[in-house]
Amino acid sequence: MKRSSAARESFALSLISAAMIAVFAFLSVSGFTPAVKGAAYLSAGLAVPASGREMIKAAVYKNKNIIPDFSVNESPAVNGSVTVDGEQTENTPADISEMVMSFRQIYANSAHDGAIVEKQYNSENATDVFGNICVRNTTPSHSVNIEASLGTDTGLRIEDASKPTVLIYHTHTTESYEMLDEGWFTNDYSTRSQDPARNMVRVGDAICEELEKSGIGVIHDREIHDLRYTGAYDRSRETLVPILESNPTVLITVDVHRDAIHQNDSTRIKPTALVNGKKAAQVMIIAGCEDGKVSSFPNWETNLAFDLQFQQTAENLFPGLMRPVLFSARKYNMDLTPYSALFEFGSDSNTLEEAEYSGHLIGQALAEFIKEHTQNG
């Protein structure tokens, strides 16, 4: 029986799409580097007509173990100016610009499953305010005295900041971001990725870059702890303990996350601030305490003072960057050092570029904070 030309085209497209799906599956479990995988994904994706790419996306996302990352470079490129759809993107890492262009093509025909709305969180979203420092207190029993905490001597003394001083790690390593800033999201796209060029490791790299520029010793643990979400904090603790034991000069630990703010009407919120004329993902510090069912956290008051003092440094340098500190009855491995911070860089609705930019800003603020606490200048 002869097929019509339309039927033959559909049949050929099905064969091509099936082959591409097999390529995605093979690359996802192979031992190739992220750079090689990214280039292969991009080449394969753009070689297929748009309708074929939609078939591939639909099939790929049915298998949660196959995450199609269309990034090209394994590490951030040098900032530059790249043309995207006729518009100049100033100071955007080249690989992010390439990903934006690729994703815009790949998801051009995707359904708009909900709106993304920008919001800048400030004192209106706080329970306690002192000067430019805001706190949202959700603890069952504790009050907050911001002024007293800012004046507290936390005992942080850094003798030689060039030695390992800061440990950056990721409990929820695969958390990632939107690539496009279009005001909508599609369920075709996943904000989870094992690609370090797209997930929380990318933000950690930005922090490390700024610390290293300032001569501050930093360890960046890039281990993935959340391939299974349950138990991620137990696994990150197992990673942290030996690192801290082997590096006694490490005083400050930073767990780098991102938030997810979803409304009942399918709207998603992206916490955003304009810093030096460029969009940045707002950053929220989570400070814990002993309260309710949370116990064995003896240094929580010192840790709260540390968090608030850093918040002040960051807000003085970059007004509006910080969301109110979330003070709640949690521990999140903060009991391991008196100077622990959990940072939420934006939400899943911010773009990767906005989050990475905030990583650089927090890195600069952390460098300034450490200089203030380093002995002999």
XYZ file of C-alpha atoms in Angstrom:
377
model
C 0.000 0.000 0.000
C 1.393 3.414 -1.008
C 1.598 6.201 1.555
C 0.703 9.809 0.728
C 3.529 12.368 0.819
C 2.158 13.719 4.123
C 2.079 10.213 5.569
C 5.611 9.537 4.335
C 6.776 12.807 5.915
C 5.090 11.924 9.204
C 6.606 8.441 9.134
C 10.095 9.850 8.449
C 9.696 12.406 11.199
C 8.716 9.662 13.621
C 11.852 7.694 12.731
C 14.058 10.781 13.145
C 12.443 11.685 16.459
C 12.786 8.127 17.753
C 16.462 8.184 16.844
C 16.973 11.508 18.593
C 15.204 10.243 21.728
C 17.596 7.289 21.726
C 20.513 9.728 21.427
C 19.237 11.744 24.440
C 18.822 8.576 26.479
C 22.322 7.329 25.607
C 24.005 10.666 26.345
C 22.161 11.060 29.654
C 23.627 7.849 31.072
C 26.999 8.045 29.334
C 30.260 9.146 30.845
C 30.754 12.082 28.499
C 31.531 15.477 30.019
C 28.726 18.060 30.318
C 30.342 20.071 27.530
C 30.276 17.140 25.097
C 26.741 16.222 26.130
C 25.581 19.828 25.760
C 26.990 20.207 22.266
C 25.473 16.887 21.195
C 22.065 17.781 22.632
C 22.101 21.165 20.926
C 23.195 19.776 17.554
C 20.638 16.982 17.695
C 17.820 19.263 18.822
C 18.373 21.923 16.182
C 18.761 19.329 13.390
C 15.154 18.227 13.851
C 12.134 20.265 12.647
C 10.119 22.066 15.315
C 7.366 19.450 15.335
C 9.981 16.753 15.835
C 11.533 18.653 18.751
C 8.111 18.794 20.392
C 7.816 14.996 20.041
C 11.264 14.577 21.553
C 10.463 16.866 24.489
C 7.245 15.023 25.230
C 8.960 11.645 25.206
C 12.016 12.769 27.142
C 10.055 14.317 29.982
C 8.068 11.138 30.512
C 11.350 9.610 31.697
C 12.526 11.543 34.762
C 16.009 10.054 34.438
C 16.588 11.810 31.095
C 17.185 15.518 31.538
C 17.847 17.264 28.211
C 20.382 19.957 29.057
C 21.068 22.086 25.988
C 24.006 23.959 27.487
C 27.220 24.186 25.521
C 30.076 25.006 27.866
C 31.080 23.097 30.972
C 31.965 26.268 32.858
C 30.891 29.921 32.633
C 32.388 31.870 29.754
C 33.806 35.345 30.001
C 31.130 38.016 30.181
C 30.466 39.809 26.948
C 27.847 41.339 24.685
C 25.844 38.939 22.519
C 22.928 39.623 20.180
C 19.737 37.717 21.064
C 16.760 38.239 18.731
C 18.138 41.616 17.726
C 18.708 42.796 21.295
C 22.075 43.301 22.917
C 22.598 41.452 26.193
C 25.303 43.285 28.095
C 27.564 41.402 30.499
C 25.817 38.099 29.950
C 28.024 34.975 30.081
C 28.380 33.738 26.516
C 27.215 30.212 27.273
C 24.039 31.516 28.930
C 23.304 33.640 25.844
C 23.745 30.541 23.686
C 21.415 28.549 25.929
C 18.806 31.314 25.830
C 18.815 31.315 22.023
C 18.587 27.523 21.892
C 15.821 27.287 24.468
C 13.845 30.023 22.733
C 13.784 27.879 19.591
C 13.145 24.601 21.368
C 10.254 25.882 23.474
C 8.777 28.278 20.898
C 5.607 26.219 20.531
C 5.239 25.099 24.137
C 2.034 25.727 26.047
C 1.966 28.677 28.436
C 0.947 26.847 31.608
C 0.992 29.873 33.905
C 2.299 33.381 34.476
C 5.578 34.363 36.134
C 5.326 37.597 38.113
C 8.264 39.631 39.413
C 8.122 40.762 43.031
C 10.591 42.580 45.252
C 10.245 41.491 48.875
C 10.858 44.178 51.495
C 9.742 45.405 54.913
C 6.095 44.863 53.983
C 6.827 41.139 54.061
C 8.570 41.251 57.457
C 7.481 40.960 61.079
C 10.495 42.867 62.467
C 12.412 45.806 60.996
C 15.424 47.774 62.182
C 17.047 50.210 59.769
C 17.523 48.363 56.494
C 17.320 44.913 58.117
C 14.087 42.945 57.894
C 13.152 39.625 59.497
C 10.147 37.371 59.051
C 9.809 35.512 62.328
C 7.830 32.259 62.074
C 9.125 30.615 65.267
C 6.557 29.405 67.824
C 8.294 30.928 70.863
C 11.123 33.336 70.076
C 11.162 37.076 69.506
C 13.863 38.900 67.548
C 15.915 41.890 68.676
C 17.645 42.934 65.463
C 19.496 45.864 67.018
C 20.951 43.676 69.777
C 21.974 40.975 67.312
C 23.753 43.497 65.101
C 25.771 44.626 68.131
C 26.600 41.103 69.327
C 30.209 39.928 69.269
C 29.847 36.559 67.559
C 33.467 35.638 68.230
C 34.273 35.318 64.538
C 38.040 35.845 64.225
C 39.838 34.966 60.992
C 43.628 34.899 61.316
C 44.552 34.223 57.693
C 41.738 34.457 55.159
C 43.940 33.009 52.413
C 43.657 29.623 54.084
C 40.407 27.673 53.544
C 37.901 29.908 55.323
C 34.571 29.300 53.546
C 32.885 26.049 52.538
C 30.258 26.293 49.796
C 28.027 23.260 49.316
C 24.620 22.260 47.984
C 22.073 20.075 49.743
C 19.639 20.424 46.821
C 22.250 20.500 44.085
C 19.940 19.848 41.132
C 17.702 22.845 41.780
C 17.885 25.084 38.714
C 16.155 27.984 36.964
C 14.166 29.181 34.018
C 16.273 30.048 31.011
C 13.874 32.507 29.368
C 12.553 35.742 30.839
C 9.195 35.698 29.052
C 6.668 36.166 31.879
C 5.339 32.599 31.562
C 6.415 29.041 32.257
C 5.765 25.756 30.506
C 5.505 22.374 32.151
C 7.528 21.005 29.229
C 10.623 22.473 30.892
C 12.112 21.156 34.135
C 13.796 23.390 36.709
C 15.887 20.459 37.894
C 19.196 19.636 36.272
C 22.304 17.580 36.944
C 24.314 19.929 34.712
C 26.627 22.057 36.906
C 26.475 24.828 34.311
C 22.739 25.204 35.023
C 22.077 24.148 38.605
C 23.091 25.457 42.032
C 26.736 24.635 41.391
C 26.759 27.488 38.849
C 25.701 29.936 41.568
C 28.282 28.477 43.956
C 30.953 28.949 41.304
C 30.045 32.644 41.064
C 30.430 33.077 44.843
C 33.770 31.266 44.774
C 35.045 33.409 41.914
C 34.502 36.596 43.921
C 36.070 35.156 47.085
C 39.113 33.965 45.173
C 39.503 37.404 43.543
C 39.761 38.807 47.074
C 42.364 36.230 48.111
C 39.977 34.313 50.376
C 40.383 30.561 50.639
C 37.237 28.680 49.680
C 36.272 25.036 49.235
C 33.417 24.301 46.850
C 31.801 20.895 47.258
C 29.911 20.093 44.052
C 28.478 16.763 45.155
C 24.876 15.988 44.146
C 22.888 15.138 47.288
C 19.312 15.201 45.991
C 18.945 12.575 43.306
C 16.527 11.327 45.932
C 14.963 14.368 47.600
C 14.210 12.614 50.898
C 17.306 12.422 53.072
C 19.261 15.100 51.165
C 20.230 16.934 54.384
C 21.514 13.708 55.934
C 23.658 13.086 52.860
C 25.021 16.644 52.743
C 25.894 16.329 56.442
C 27.863 13.168 55.670
C 29.782 15.225 53.099
C 30.353 18.225 55.390
C 31.687 16.501 58.508
C 34.909 15.059 57.004
C 35.608 18.288 55.077
C 35.353 20.331 58.283
C 37.500 17.825 60.187
C 40.202 17.972 57.492
C 40.084 21.777 57.226
C 40.003 23.283 60.730
C 40.483 26.820 59.353
C 37.029 26.688 57.704
C 34.720 28.802 59.852
C 31.867 29.764 57.516
C 29.615 27.279 55.720
C 27.120 28.293 53.037
C 24.418 25.974 51.698
C 23.288 27.366 48.331
C 19.644 26.771 47.311
C 16.811 28.387 45.413
C 13.195 28.841 46.488
C 9.934 27.918 44.727
C 6.965 30.278 45.156
C 3.834 28.922 43.477
C 0.389 30.485 43.885
C -2.935 28.626 43.870
C -3.890 30.230 40.546
C -0.826 28.654 38.834
C 1.066 31.949 39.001
C 4.718 31.690 40.017
C 6.702 34.437 41.734
C 10.256 35.443 40.912
C 11.859 37.574 43.669
C 13.752 40.199 41.712
C 15.783 43.326 42.439
C 17.489 45.803 40.149
C 21.143 46.119 41.185
C 23.381 48.487 39.227
C 20.858 48.498 36.394
C 20.754 44.706 36.029
C 18.132 42.214 37.215
C 19.234 40.067 40.146
C 17.468 37.221 41.902
C 16.690 38.368 45.440
C 18.443 36.323 48.123
C 16.882 35.049 51.339
C 18.831 33.826 54.366
C 17.176 31.123 56.454
C 18.171 31.336 60.129
C 17.182 28.481 62.430
C 16.802 27.946 66.149
C 15.899 25.480 68.866
C 12.140 25.599 69.237
C 9.295 23.141 69.174
C 10.611 19.830 67.850
C 14.013 21.284 66.899
C 16.733 20.449 69.445
C 20.527 20.020 69.708
C 21.248 23.432 68.202
C 23.223 25.145 70.991
C 24.796 27.927 68.879
C 21.632 29.159 67.195
C 21.710 32.644 68.771
C 25.299 33.210 67.604
C 24.319 31.905 64.201
C 21.328 34.278 64.026
C 23.568 37.245 64.891
C 26.044 36.131 62.205
C 23.255 35.917 59.620
C 21.855 39.345 60.496
C 25.287 40.981 60.457
C 25.997 39.534 57.021
C 22.544 40.663 55.867
C 23.503 44.202 56.875
C 26.762 44.059 54.910
C 24.977 42.785 51.795
C 22.158 45.347 52.042
C 24.599 48.214 52.594
C 26.490 47.220 49.453
C 23.503 46.275 47.285
C 20.244 47.822 48.567
C 17.213 45.673 47.807
C 19.167 42.508 47.000
C 18.123 40.721 50.191
C 14.688 39.412 51.068
C 13.765 39.520 54.779
C 15.678 36.909 56.781
C 13.417 33.916 57.439
C 13.795 33.052 61.139
C 12.159 29.713 61.829
C 12.347 26.553 63.916
C 14.727 24.635 61.658
C 18.294 23.353 61.838
C 19.423 22.282 58.329
C 22.982 21.300 59.440
C 23.538 24.807 60.834
C 24.610 23.246 64.139
C 27.929 22.141 62.609
C 29.491 25.621 62.876
C 28.438 28.841 64.663
C 28.722 30.652 61.330
C 26.393 28.804 59.006
C 24.179 30.293 56.343
C 21.521 28.844 54.076
C 20.938 31.118 51.092
C 17.929 30.894 48.774
C 18.898 32.510 45.461
C 15.628 33.584 43.884
C 13.084 30.957 42.943
C 12.588 28.409 40.200
C 11.008 31.244 38.180
C 14.098 33.457 38.122
C 16.447 33.031 35.206
C 19.844 31.386 35.431
C 21.442 34.706 34.504
C 19.698 36.528 37.363
C 20.748 33.851 39.857
C 24.357 33.762 38.711
C 24.558 37.551 38.919
C 23.317 37.352 42.511
C 25.997 34.757 43.198
C 28.633 37.298 42.207
C 27.006 39.978 44.381
C 26.825 37.701 47.429
C 30.426 36.657 46.822
C 31.484 40.312 46.898
C 29.474 40.949 50.062
C 30.895 37.857 51.744
C 34.429 38.925 50.830
C 33.815 42.340 52.399
C 32.322 40.726 55.508
C 35.306 38.411 55.900
C 37.751 41.304 55.538
C 35.974 43.035 58.425
C 36.577 39.968 60.612
C 40.148 39.195 59.554
C 42.826 39.950 62.129
C 45.532 42.473 61.174
C 43.576 43.649 58.138
